[in-house]
Amino acid sequence: MRKLFCLFSCIMIGWPVYAQKKPVVEKDPDWEKKFIQSNRDISAWFDGVTEGIDLFLTGKRVSKERNKSSFRIDNTTTITESENFNNTSSISIRPRLQNLEEFMQLKFTSYDEKEDGRGVESGYLRKTQRRKNYGATLGFFRKLGNVRTTFQPRIELQDPLKVSQSLAFESVAEVKDFQMNPKFELFADADKGTGTFQALNFNYEFTPVWDITLINEGEYQEKIHKLFVTNGLALGQGYAEKTTFIYSWIFNSHNREKYHLHEHVVSVTWHQNIYRNILDFQLQPFFNFAKDNRFKGRSGLIFNISVNF
């Protein structure tokens, strides 16, 4: 009886050991998880660097907001019928010094963002490559009622150094599913001289999936006495949570030598957000009907991929 009790006690003591599952050996994360984790690590490192600079300049923490520093890398490839293959890369670095700035933002870019943002080139159609123009921009932002006002002087890192300025006023008026977006900008550029940019775009969302934008924009450069005008429409389709399509028809005109239609372009843009705030791309086939080519259609393809940190 005593031997049976001892045997039973040994079995009960050893049972938890045998009942445990065998340790699971975790497999190495696949390339997708490694890519996402490396992006987070780089972003955290960049946030830490900018926060360290911020605290060094201010001496103390006065803001509890999360650091929103970021940088973006773009690579754009353009293929146009009977023209050369073009490929260019650009970078935009935006350190946010939360404790030092209240309505100010510092940016380092390989191109002039204000120049790039004028017109539909950045939003609906980018047939030409970004002009390499390394520099630093100091942006001041202020809201005057419903009008967002920005003043952004920029130093271009060239020999000799060049300075450009931009003063912009922008607002958005909303009535149910209808939006009106007026914008006016005064700019001064070392190469282009002074000029103005104005836009009055209308957007109407007639279903949760479909919306239409009427485009009306113009830019005047005083140095060469040239007026650029863009009109058109863009039909947007929200195909899925991360996928959108834009069907656009854009008309470009200018006043040299007389005011006339210079070209019109039909395009379809497929925008895919692969990983939110990390990786996205745009694929855009288009047909360009230009006056220089007697308005005969010339096909082309634009591919842009962006990585955000």
Short mmCIF file of C-alpha atoms in Angstrom, two decimals:
data_model
loop_
_atom_site.label_atom_id
_atom_site.label_comp_id
_atom_site.label_asym_id
_atom_site.label_seq_id
_atom_site.Cartn_x
_atom_site.Cartn_y
_atom_site.Cartn_z
CA MET A 1 0.00 0.00 0.00
CA ARG A 2 2.85 2.36 0.90
CA LYS A 3 4.61 1.59 -2.42
CA LEU A 4 1.38 2.28 -4.33
CA PHE A 5 0.97 5.61 -2.52
CA CYS A 6 4.57 6.63 -3.33
CA LEU A 7 4.07 5.72 -6.99
CA PHE A 8 0.83 7.73 -7.13
CA SER A 9 2.56 10.74 -5.48
CA CYS A 10 5.41 10.66 -8.01
CA ILE A 11 2.95 10.57 -10.89
CA MET A 12 0.97 13.55 -9.51
CA ILE A 13 4.13 15.58 -8.89
CA GLY A 14 5.50 14.89 -12.35
CA TRP A 15 2.17 15.34 -14.18
CA PRO A 16 2.39 19.14 -14.67
CA VAL A 17 5.75 18.69 -16.37
CA TYR A 18 4.42 16.14 -18.85
CA ALA A 19 1.15 18.06 -19.32
CA GLN A 20 2.92 21.13 -20.57
CA LYS A 21 2.94 21.69 -24.32
CA LYS A 22 6.21 21.50 -26.10
CA PRO A 23 7.70 24.95 -26.54
CA VAL A 24 6.77 26.45 -29.91
CA VAL A 25 9.77 27.60 -31.87
CA GLU A 26 8.80 30.87 -33.50
CA LYS A 27 9.70 31.14 -37.10
CA ASP A 28 11.55 34.14 -38.37
CA PRO A 29 9.09 36.83 -39.55
CA ASP A 30 8.59 36.93 -43.31
CA TRP A 31 9.81 39.77 -45.52
CA GLU A 32 6.52 41.66 -45.19
CA LYS A 33 6.70 41.80 -41.38
CA LYS A 34 10.38 42.70 -41.56
CA PHE A 35 9.62 45.55 -43.95
CA ILE A 36 6.88 47.00 -41.72
CA GLN A 37 8.97 46.63 -38.57
CA SER A 38 12.04 48.23 -40.18
CA ASN A 39 9.87 51.16 -41.28
CA ARG A 40 8.62 51.60 -37.72
CA ASP A 41 12.17 51.39 -36.35
CA ILE A 42 13.45 54.03 -38.76
CA SER A 43 10.48 56.29 -37.99
CA ALA A 44 11.05 55.91 -34.24
CA TRP A 45 14.75 56.71 -34.69
CA PHE A 46 13.96 59.82 -36.74
CA ASP A 47 11.38 60.97 -34.18
CA GLY A 48 13.94 60.49 -31.42
CA VAL A 49 16.57 62.55 -33.25
CA THR A 50 14.21 65.46 -33.90
CA GLU A 51 12.88 65.35 -30.33
CA GLY A 52 16.44 65.45 -28.99
CA ILE A 53 17.21 68.53 -31.12
CA ASP A 54 13.94 70.11 -30.01
CA LEU A 55 14.69 69.63 -26.30
CA PHE A 56 18.28 70.84 -26.77
CA LEU A 57 17.04 74.11 -28.28
CA THR A 58 14.23 74.73 -25.76
CA GLY A 59 15.80 73.25 -22.63
CA LYS A 60 12.51 71.77 -21.42
CA ARG A 61 9.41 69.97 -22.61
CA VAL A 62 6.42 72.28 -23.04
CA SER A 63 4.32 70.22 -25.45
CA LYS A 64 2.66 66.86 -24.83
CA GLU A 65 1.76 66.27 -28.49
CA ARG A 66 3.11 63.21 -30.25
CA ASN A 67 6.07 63.89 -32.49
CA LYS A 68 4.88 64.02 -36.11
CA SER A 69 8.23 64.19 -37.89
CA SER A 70 8.32 62.34 -41.20
CA PHE A 71 10.22 61.94 -44.41
CA ARG A 72 9.06 60.66 -47.77
CA ILE A 73 10.91 59.14 -50.72
CA ASP A 74 9.32 59.19 -54.19
CA ASN A 75 10.44 57.52 -57.38
CA THR A 76 8.67 58.48 -60.60
CA THR A 77 9.07 56.76 -63.97
CA THR A 78 7.61 58.31 -67.13
CA ILE A 79 7.39 56.59 -70.50
CA THR A 80 6.05 58.60 -73.44
CA GLU A 81 5.67 57.50 -77.03
CA SER A 82 8.55 58.70 -79.26
CA GLU A 83 10.29 60.32 -76.29
CA ASN A 84 13.08 59.30 -73.93
CA PHE A 85 12.54 57.16 -70.84
CA ASN A 86 12.67 59.29 -67.68
CA ASN A 87 13.18 58.27 -64.08
CA THR A 88 13.76 60.49 -61.08
CA SER A 89 13.76 60.23 -57.29
CA SER A 90 12.96 62.91 -54.74
CA ILE A 91 12.95 63.22 -50.98
CA SER A 92 11.05 65.39 -48.51
CA ILE A 93 12.19 65.62 -44.87
CA ARG A 94 9.87 67.25 -42.33
CA PRO A 95 11.27 67.47 -38.79
CA ARG A 96 8.66 68.69 -36.30
CA LEU A 97 10.10 70.50 -33.30
CA GLN A 98 6.98 70.36 -31.12
CA ASN A 99 8.33 72.49 -28.27
CA LEU A 100 9.99 75.12 -30.45
CA GLU A 101 7.27 75.70 -33.01
CA GLU A 102 3.66 76.74 -32.61
CA PHE A 103 2.76 77.61 -36.17
CA MET A 104 6.09 77.06 -37.90
CA GLN A 105 7.41 74.08 -39.84
CA LEU A 106 10.85 73.31 -41.22
CA LYS A 107 11.30 71.16 -44.34
CA PHE A 108 14.27 69.91 -46.37
CA THR A 109 13.43 68.78 -49.91
CA SER A 110 15.15 67.92 -53.16
CA TYR A 111 12.53 69.95 -55.06
CA ASP A 112 10.40 73.06 -54.55
CA GLU A 113 7.15 71.76 -53.04
CA LYS A 114 5.28 75.02 -53.61
CA GLU A 115 6.23 75.11 -57.28
CA ASP A 116 5.39 71.43 -57.63
CA GLY A 117 2.00 71.90 -55.99
CA ARG A 118 0.79 74.60 -58.39
CA GLY A 119 -1.59 73.20 -60.98
CA VAL A 120 -2.75 69.64 -61.51
CA GLU A 121 0.73 68.20 -61.97
CA SER A 122 0.87 66.78 -58.45
CA GLY A 123 -2.76 65.72 -58.11
CA TYR A 124 -4.05 64.44 -61.43
CA LEU A 125 -1.32 64.39 -64.06
CA ARG A 126 2.47 64.42 -63.82
CA LYS A 127 3.86 64.27 -67.36
CA THR A 128 7.09 66.11 -66.53
CA GLN A 129 9.70 65.14 -63.97
CA ARG A 130 10.31 67.19 -60.86
CA ARG A 131 13.09 69.73 -61.23
CA LYS A 132 15.99 68.96 -58.89
CA ASN A 133 16.20 71.89 -56.53
CA TYR A 134 17.67 71.11 -53.11
CA GLY A 135 16.73 73.52 -50.37
CA ALA A 136 15.22 74.27 -46.97
CA THR A 137 11.80 75.80 -46.36
CA LEU A 138 10.57 77.54 -43.23
CA GLY A 139 6.77 77.61 -43.20
CA PHE A 140 4.58 79.90 -41.08
CA PHE A 141 0.90 78.99 -40.77
CA ARG A 142 -2.02 81.00 -39.44
CA LYS A 143 -5.80 80.75 -39.75
CA LEU A 144 -7.64 84.01 -40.42
CA GLY A 145 -11.22 82.94 -39.81
CA ASN A 146 -11.87 80.17 -42.34
CA VAL A 147 -8.86 81.15 -44.46
CA ARG A 148 -5.61 79.23 -44.01
CA THR A 149 -2.67 81.56 -44.56
CA THR A 150 0.88 80.31 -45.17
CA PHE A 151 4.13 82.17 -45.72
CA GLN A 152 7.04 79.99 -46.83
CA PRO A 153 10.46 81.43 -47.63
CA ARG A 154 12.85 78.90 -49.18
CA ILE A 155 16.63 78.86 -49.52
CA GLU A 156 17.87 76.96 -52.57
CA LEU A 157 21.22 75.25 -51.96
CA GLN A 158 22.96 76.41 -55.10
CA ASP A 159 26.02 78.46 -55.95
CA PRO A 160 25.17 81.25 -55.42
CA LEU A 161 22.36 80.71 -52.91
CA LYS A 162 18.89 81.63 -54.14
CA VAL A 163 15.82 82.64 -52.15
CA SER A 164 12.15 82.27 -53.09
CA GLN A 165 8.98 83.25 -51.21
CA SER A 166 5.37 82.14 -51.27
CA LEU A 167 2.35 83.75 -49.59
CA ALA A 168 -0.82 81.67 -50.01
CA PHE A 169 -4.46 81.96 -48.92
CA GLU A 170 -6.72 78.91 -49.08
CA SER A 171 -10.15 77.97 -47.83
CA VAL A 172 -12.75 75.22 -48.17
CA ALA A 173 -16.49 75.87 -48.16
CA GLU A 174 -18.73 72.83 -47.60
CA VAL A 175 -22.48 72.47 -48.12
CA LYS A 176 -23.56 68.86 -47.52
CA ASP A 177 -21.85 66.83 -50.29
CA PHE A 178 -20.59 69.90 -52.19
CA GLN A 179 -17.20 71.53 -51.66
CA MET A 180 -15.63 74.68 -53.08
CA ASN A 181 -11.87 75.17 -52.72
CA PRO A 182 -10.62 78.69 -53.57
CA LYS A 183 -6.88 79.40 -53.42
CA PHE A 184 -4.70 82.42 -54.17
CA GLU A 185 -0.91 82.55 -54.03
CA LEU A 186 1.70 85.27 -54.53
CA PHE A 187 5.18 83.98 -55.23
CA ALA A 188 8.62 85.31 -56.06
CA ASP A 189 11.27 83.10 -57.62
CA ALA A 190 14.89 83.90 -58.45
CA ASP A 191 14.53 82.37 -61.93
CA LYS A 192 10.87 82.98 -62.79
CA GLY A 193 10.47 86.35 -61.13
CA THR A 194 7.19 87.27 -59.47
CA GLY A 195 3.85 85.68 -60.24
CA THR A 196 0.42 84.66 -59.06
CA PHE A 197 -1.47 81.39 -58.86
CA GLN A 198 -5.22 81.11 -58.41
CA ALA A 199 -7.58 78.17 -58.29
CA LEU A 200 -11.31 77.66 -57.85
CA ASN A 201 -12.11 73.94 -57.82
CA PHE A 202 -15.49 72.37 -57.13
CA ASN A 203 -16.09 68.87 -55.80
CA TYR A 204 -19.39 67.02 -55.51
CA GLU A 205 -19.78 63.59 -53.91
CA PHE A 206 -22.95 62.14 -55.36
CA THR A 207 -22.52 58.64 -53.84
CA PRO A 208 -20.23 57.19 -51.16
CA VAL A 209 -18.18 55.69 -54.01
CA TRP A 210 -18.26 58.33 -56.77
CA ASP A 211 -17.34 62.01 -56.76
CA ILE A 212 -16.54 64.57 -59.45
CA THR A 213 -14.14 67.54 -59.38
CA LEU A 214 -14.30 70.54 -61.72
CA ILE A 215 -10.81 72.03 -62.12
CA ASN A 216 -10.20 75.74 -62.77
CA GLU A 217 -6.62 76.95 -62.22
CA GLY A 218 -4.33 79.61 -63.59
CA GLU A 219 -0.73 80.77 -63.13
CA TYR A 220 0.86 83.99 -64.34
CA GLN A 221 4.64 84.54 -64.55
CA GLU A 222 5.52 88.21 -64.82
CA LYS A 223 9.11 87.80 -66.03
CA ILE A 224 8.13 86.07 -69.29
CA HIS A 225 4.61 87.52 -69.39
CA LYS A 226 3.03 84.08 -69.69
CA LEU A 227 -0.36 82.89 -68.46
CA PHE A 228 -1.01 79.17 -67.95
CA VAL A 229 -4.64 78.05 -67.59
CA THR A 230 -5.91 74.57 -66.68
CA ASN A 231 -9.52 73.43 -66.93
CA GLY A 232 -10.93 69.96 -66.72
CA LEU A 233 -12.83 67.41 -64.76
CA ALA A 234 -11.87 64.37 -62.72
CA LEU A 235 -14.20 61.51 -61.82
CA GLY A 236 -13.12 59.68 -58.67
CA GLN A 237 -14.07 56.14 -57.74
CA GLY A 238 -13.42 54.60 -54.34
CA TYR A 239 -13.06 51.00 -55.47
CA ALA A 240 -11.99 49.60 -52.10
CA GLU A 241 -10.66 50.76 -48.76
CA LYS A 242 -7.11 51.11 -50.11
CA THR A 243 -7.81 51.44 -53.84
CA THR A 244 -9.03 54.45 -55.80
CA PHE A 245 -9.37 55.29 -59.48
CA ILE A 246 -9.45 58.76 -61.05
CA TYR A 247 -10.66 59.28 -64.62
CA SER A 248 -9.62 62.75 -65.80
CA TRP A 249 -9.74 64.95 -68.89
CA ILE A 250 -7.48 67.99 -68.57
CA PHE A 251 -7.22 71.02 -70.93
CA ASN A 252 -4.08 73.20 -70.80
CA SER A 253 -3.88 76.62 -72.45
CA HIS A 254 -1.45 79.56 -72.48
CA ASN A 255 -1.15 83.01 -74.05
CA ARG A 256 2.05 82.68 -76.10
CA GLU A 257 1.91 83.99 -78.69
CA LYS A 258 -1.86 84.33 -78.52
CA TYR A 259 -4.16 82.66 -76.06
CA HIS A 260 -4.92 79.15 -77.35
CA LEU A 261 -5.41 75.52 -76.35
CA HIS A 262 -1.99 73.98 -75.98
CA GLU A 263 -2.96 70.38 -75.23
CA HIS A 264 -5.59 68.14 -73.68
CA VAL A 265 -4.86 64.92 -71.86
CA VAL A 266 -7.06 61.91 -71.06
CA SER A 267 -5.81 59.68 -68.25
CA VAL A 268 -6.78 57.00 -65.74
CA THR A 269 -5.01 56.90 -62.38
CA TRP A 270 -4.88 53.79 -60.22
CA HIS A 271 -3.81 54.62 -56.67
CA GLN A 272 -3.06 51.75 -54.32
CA ASN A 273 -2.27 52.26 -50.65
CA ILE A 274 -0.40 49.04 -49.90
CA TYR A 275 0.48 49.80 -46.27
CA ARG A 276 -1.17 52.80 -44.66
CA ASN A 277 1.28 55.68 -44.08
CA ILE A 278 4.12 53.43 -45.25
CA LEU A 279 3.95 52.39 -48.92
CA ASP A 280 1.73 53.42 -51.83
CA PHE A 281 1.96 53.66 -55.61
CA GLN A 282 0.23 55.26 -58.60
CA LEU A 283 -0.06 53.81 -62.09
CA GLN A 284 -1.32 56.24 -64.73
CA PRO A 285 -1.71 55.50 -68.45
CA PHE A 286 -2.59 58.58 -70.51
CA PHE A 287 -3.10 59.96 -74.01
CA ASN A 288 -1.68 63.41 -74.76
CA PHE A 289 -3.16 65.45 -77.63
CA ALA A 290 -0.74 68.38 -78.07
CA LYS A 291 -0.77 71.21 -80.56
CA ASP A 292 2.90 70.60 -81.36
CA ASN A 293 1.87 67.14 -82.61
CA ARG A 294 -1.18 68.50 -84.49
CA PHE A 295 -3.40 67.18 -81.69
CA LYS A 296 -2.65 63.57 -82.60
CA GLY A 297 -2.83 61.20 -79.65
CA ARG A 298 0.46 60.19 -78.06
CA SER A 299 0.34 57.48 -75.41
CA GLY A 300 2.31 57.39 -72.21
CA LEU A 301 2.61 55.74 -68.82
CA ILE A 302 3.52 57.14 -65.42
CA PHE A 303 4.47 55.01 -62.42
CA ASN A 304 5.16 56.52 -59.02
CA ILE A 305 6.01 54.68 -55.81
CA SER A 306 6.34 56.34 -52.43
CA VAL A 307 7.79 55.18 -49.11
CA ASN A 308 6.92 57.09 -45.93
CA PHE A 309 8.80 57.00 -42.64
#
